C-alpha cells in the first residue's frame, strides 16, 4: 500500500517526539522550523524530492549529543541509521532510504560530510538557517545558559585584545560560528536567506555592544 506525504509527516513527527529530549534548542519546534525553512527552499528547487527532505528535516536530530560529547561527530550517522531502520519498518519507500540516510548524516557541522544530493543540501541549509535570525539568537543564549557561559566578556566584548572564546562568552559565538554560516550554505536560496538573517543578527550585536559599553576608566 502506498501512503501520501501527510501520512509520512505524521509518522516522522511521532518518531521525533519519541526520541525528543528536554533541549529547548533541539525540540520538536526546531524540527518544524527546519521543515518550514526547507519548504521555502523547495520553492526554488521543485526538482528535489520533498518527501525525502521532509523526513530528513524531522529525523535529522534523532540522535543529538551535547556539544562537548566525545562522540558528537558520530551522532548524525547514528541518527541516519536509526531513522532508516524505523522508517523501513514503517514501510517507507525503500528506494528513498539511501537518500534519506545521506541527507541526515550530512546535515551536521561536526560530521564533516559533504552533501552530495540536492535534498541533503536543502536539509543542511534549512538546519543552519535556524541558527540565524531572531530564533537563532534565542537558541544561542538558551544554549549558552545551559553551559553556564557569560553573556559577553566584561571589558572586551568584541575580543579586540583577546582570543575569541565562545565557550565562555555567548556573544563570541556570533563571530566564531554564526557569521560564517551564510558562506557555508549549499544552495543560492539558502545563502540569500542566511545573509538576511545574519544581517538582523549583526544589528542586534551592534545594539548589544552599544548598551554593554566600555568599563569606566579609573
Ligand atoms: Fe537541527
CSV table of C-alpha atoms and ligand atoms in Angstrom, one decimal:
chain,number,residue,atom,x,y,z
A,1,UNK,CA,0.0,0.0,0.0
A,2,UNK,CA,1.2,3.5,-0.8
A,3,UNK,CA,0.8,6.3,1.7
A,4,UNK,CA,0.8,10.0,1.0
A,5,UNK,CA,3.0,12.7,2.3
A,6,UNK,CA,0.6,13.6,5.1
A,7,UNK,CA,0.9,10.1,6.5
A,8,UNK,CA,4.7,10.2,6.4
A,9,UNK,CA,4.8,13.6,8.1
A,10,UNK,CA,2.7,12.2,11.0
A,11,UNK,CA,4.9,9.1,11.2
A,12,UNK,CA,8.1,11.3,11.3
A,13,UNK,CA,6.6,13.7,13.9
A,14,UNK,CA,5.7,10.8,16.1
A,15,UNK,CA,9.2,9.2,15.8
A,16,UNK,CA,10.8,12.6,16.5
A,17,UNK,CA,8.6,13.1,19.5
A,18,UNK,CA,9.5,9.6,20.9
A,19,UNK,CA,13.2,10.5,20.8
A,20,UNK,CA,13.0,14.1,21.8
A,21,UNK,CA,15.0,15.2,24.9
A,22,UNK,CA,14.5,18.3,27.0
A,23,UNK,CA,16.8,20.5,25.0
A,24,UNK,CA,14.7,23.6,24.0
A,25,UNK,CA,17.1,24.4,21.2
A,26,UNK,CA,16.6,21.0,19.6
A,27,UNK,CA,13.0,20.2,20.3
A,28,UNK,CA,10.0,19.4,18.1
A,29,UNK,CA,9.6,23.1,17.4
A,30,UNK,CA,13.1,23.2,16.0
A,31,UNK,CA,12.3,20.3,13.6
A,32,UNK,CA,9.1,22.0,12.5
A,33,UNK,CA,11.0,25.3,11.8
A,34,UNK,CA,13.7,23.4,9.8
A,35,UNK,CA,10.9,21.8,7.7
A,36,UNK,CA,9.3,25.2,7.3
A,37,UNK,CA,12.7,26.7,6.1
A,38,UNK,CA,13.2,23.7,3.8
A,39,UNK,CA,9.8,24.3,2.2
A,40,UNK,CA,10.9,27.9,1.4
A,41,UNK,CA,14.0,26.4,-0.3
A,42,UNK,CA,11.9,23.8,-2.1
A,43,UNK,CA,10.0,26.6,-3.8
A,44,UNK,CA,13.3,27.4,-5.6
A,45,UNK,CA,14.2,23.7,-6.2
A,46,UNK,CA,11.0,21.9,-7.2
A,47,UNK,CA,13.1,19.1,-8.7
A,48,UNK,CA,14.1,18.0,-5.2
A,49,UNK,CA,12.3,15.0,-3.6
A,50,UNK,CA,10.1,16.8,-1.0
A,51,UNK,CA,9.3,13.5,0.8
A,52,UNK,CA,13.0,12.8,1.5
A,53,UNK,CA,13.6,16.4,2.6
A,54,UNK,CA,10.6,16.4,4.9
A,55,UNK,CA,11.6,13.1,6.6
A,56,UNK,CA,15.2,14.2,7.0
A,57,UNK,CA,14.1,17.5,8.5
A,58,UNK,CA,12.0,15.8,11.2
A,59,UNK,CA,14.5,13.0,11.8
A,60,UNK,CA,17.9,14.7,11.5
A,61,UNK,CA,18.4,15.2,15.3
A,62,UNK,CA,17.0,11.8,16.2
A,63,UNK,CA,20.4,11.2,18.0
A,64,UNK,CA,21.5,14.5,19.4
A,65,UNK,CA,24.6,14.5,21.6
A,66,UNK,CA,25.8,17.6,23.7
A,67,UNK,CA,28.4,19.9,22.1
A,68,UNK,CA,31.1,18.6,24.4
A,69,UNK,CA,30.3,14.8,24.0
A,70,UNK,CA,33.3,12.9,22.5
A,71,UNK,CA,31.0,11.0,20.1
A,72,UNK,CA,29.2,14.1,18.8
A,73,UNK,CA,30.7,13.8,15.4
A,74,UNK,CA,29.1,10.4,15.0
A,75,UNK,CA,25.6,11.5,16.1
A,76,UNK,CA,24.3,12.3,12.7
A,77,UNK,CA,25.4,8.8,11.4
A,78,UNK,CA,23.6,7.2,14.3
A,79,UNK,CA,20.5,9.3,13.6
A,80,UNK,CA,20.6,8.3,9.9
A,81,UNK,CA,20.9,4.6,10.8
A,82,UNK,CA,18.1,4.8,13.3
A,83,UNK,CA,15.8,6.8,11.1
A,84,UNK,CA,16.2,4.4,8.1
A,85,UNK,CA,15.6,1.4,10.4
A,86,UNK,CA,12.4,2.9,11.8
A,87,UNK,CA,11.1,4.2,8.5
A,88,UNK,CA,11.9,0.9,6.7
A,89,UNK,CA,9.9,-0.9,9.4
A,90,UNK,CA,7.0,1.5,8.8
A,91,UNK,CA,7.0,0.8,5.1
A,92,UNK,CA,8.7,4.0,3.8
A,93,UNK,CA,9.5,3.7,0.1
A,94,UNK,CA,12.7,1.6,0.0
A,95,UNK,CA,14.2,3.4,-3.0
A,96,UNK,CA,14.3,6.7,-1.0
A,97,UNK,CA,16.0,5.3,2.2
A,98,UNK,CA,19.6,5.9,0.9
A,99,UNK,CA,18.8,9.5,0.0
A,100,UNK,CA,17.2,10.0,3.4
A,101,UNK,CA,20.1,8.5,5.3
A,102,UNK,CA,22.6,10.7,3.4
A,103,UNK,CA,20.6,13.9,4.0
A,104,UNK,CA,20.5,13.1,7.7
A,105,UNK,CA,24.2,12.2,8.2
A,106,UNK,CA,25.4,15.1,6.0
A,107,UNK,CA,23.4,17.8,7.9
A,108,UNK,CA,25.8,18.0,10.8
A,109,UNK,CA,28.6,20.5,11.1
A,110,UNK,CA,30.7,18.1,13.3
A,111,UNK,CA,30.3,15.1,11.0
A,112,UNK,CA,32.1,17.0,8.2
A,113,UNK,CA,30.3,15.0,5.4
A,114,UNK,CA,29.8,17.0,2.1
A,115,UNK,CA,26.1,16.9,1.0
A,116,UNK,CA,26.1,15.0,-2.4
A,117,UNK,CA,22.4,15.5,-3.3
A,118,UNK,CA,20.1,18.5,-3.6
A,119,UNK,CA,18.0,17.0,-0.8
A,120,UNK,CA,20.9,16.9,1.5
A,121,UNK,CA,22.0,20.4,0.6
A,122,UNK,CA,18.5,21.7,1.4
A,123,UNK,CA,18.3,20.0,4.7
A,124,UNK,CA,21.7,21.2,5.8
A,125,UNK,CA,20.9,24.8,4.7
A,126,UNK,CA,17.5,24.7,6.5
A,127,UNK,CA,19.1,23.4,9.7
A,128,UNK,CA,21.7,26.2,9.6
A,129,UNK,CA,19.0,28.9,8.9
A,130,UNK,CA,17.5,28.0,12.3
A,131,UNK,CA,20.8,29.2,13.9
A,132,UNK,CA,20.4,32.7,12.4
A,133,UNK,CA,17.8,35.5,12.8
A,134,UNK,CA,15.7,36.1,15.9
A,135,UNK,CA,15.1,32.4,16.7
A,136,UNK,CA,18.8,31.6,16.2
A,137,UNK,CA,19.6,34.4,18.7
A,138,UNK,CA,17.2,32.9,21.2
A,139,UNK,CA,18.7,29.5,20.7
A,140,UNK,CA,22.2,30.9,21.1
A,141,UNK,CA,21.5,32.4,24.6
A,142,UNK,CA,19.4,29.4,25.6
A,143,UNK,CA,22.3,27.1,24.9
A,144,UNK,CA,24.9,29.4,26.5
A,145,UNK,CA,22.8,29.5,29.6
A,146,UNK,CA,22.8,25.7,29.8
A,147,UNK,CA,26.6,25.7,29.5
A,148,UNK,CA,26.9,28.4,32.2
A,149,UNK,CA,28.6,30.8,29.8
A,150,UNK,CA,28.7,34.6,30.4
A,151,UNK,CA,26.8,36.9,28.1
A,152,UNK,CA,29.9,38.7,26.9
A,153,UNK,CA,33.5,39.5,28.2
A,154,UNK,CA,33.0,42.3,30.8
A,155,UNK,CA,35.8,44.6,29.4
A,156,UNK,CA,36.4,43.4,25.9
A,157,UNK,CA,33.1,42.2,24.4
A,158,UNK,CA,34.4,42.5,20.8
A,159,UNK,CA,37.5,40.5,21.6
A,160,UNK,CA,39.8,43.2,20.3
A,161,UNK,CA,42.6,42.3,22.7
A,162,UNK,CA,41.9,38.7,23.4
A,163,UNK,CA,41.2,35.4,21.6
A,164,UNK,CA,37.6,34.7,20.8
A,165,UNK,CA,36.1,32.1,23.3
A,166,UNK,CA,32.5,31.2,22.6
A,167,UNK,CA,32.5,28.5,25.3
A,168,UNK,CA,32.9,31.3,27.9
A,169,UNK,CA,31.2,34.2,26.2
A,170,UNK,CA,27.9,33.8,24.3
A,171,UNK,CA,28.3,36.9,22.2
A,172,UNK,CA,31.6,35.5,20.8
A,173,UNK,CA,29.6,32.7,19.2
A,174,UNK,CA,28.2,35.2,16.6
A,175,UNK,CA,31.7,35.9,15.3
A,176,UNK,CA,33.1,32.4,15.8
A,177,UNK,CA,30.3,30.5,14.1
A,178,UNK,CA,27.1,32.2,13.1
A,179,UNK,CA,28.7,34.9,10.9
A,180,UNK,CA,30.4,32.1,8.9
A,181,UNK,CA,27.2,30.2,8.2
A,182,UNK,CA,25.9,32.0,5.1
A,183,UNK,CA,29.1,31.3,3.2
A,184,UNK,CA,28.7,27.6,4.0
A,185,UNK,CA,25.2,27.4,2.6
A,186,UNK,CA,24.9,24.8,-0.2
A,187,UNK,CA,22.1,26.5,-2.2
A,188,UNK,CA,21.8,30.0,-3.5
A,189,UNK,CA,18.4,30.4,-2.0
A,190,UNK,CA,19.8,29.2,1.4
A,191,UNK,CA,22.7,31.7,1.2
A,192,UNK,CA,20.4,34.6,0.4
A,193,UNK,CA,18.0,33.8,3.3
A,194,UNK,CA,21.1,33.2,5.5
A,195,UNK,CA,22.5,36.6,4.7
A,196,UNK,CA,19.2,38.3,5.5
A,197,UNK,CA,19.0,36.6,8.9
A,198,UNK,CA,22.7,37.3,9.7
A,199,UNK,CA,22.2,41.0,8.9
A,200,UNK,CA,19.5,41.1,11.5
A,201,UNK,CA,21.7,39.3,14.0
A,202,UNK,CA,24.6,41.7,13.4
A,203,UNK,CA,22.2,44.7,14.0
A,204,UNK,CA,21.4,43.0,17.3
A,205,UNK,CA,25.1,42.7,18.1
A,206,UNK,CA,25.8,46.3,17.4
A,207,UNK,CA,22.9,47.4,19.7
A,208,UNK,CA,24.1,44.9,22.4
A,209,UNK,CA,27.7,46.4,22.2
A,210,UNK,CA,26.4,50.0,22.4
A,211,UNK,CA,24.4,49.1,25.6
A,212,UNK,CA,27.2,47.0,27.1
A,213,UNK,CA,29.5,50.0,26.8
A,214,UNK,CA,33.1,50.1,27.9
A,215,UNK,CA,34.2,49.9,31.5
A,216,UNK,CA,34.7,53.2,33.3
A,217,UNK,CA,38.4,54.3,33.4
A,218,UNK,CA,39.9,54.6,36.9
B,1,LIG,FE1,19.0,20.5,13.9
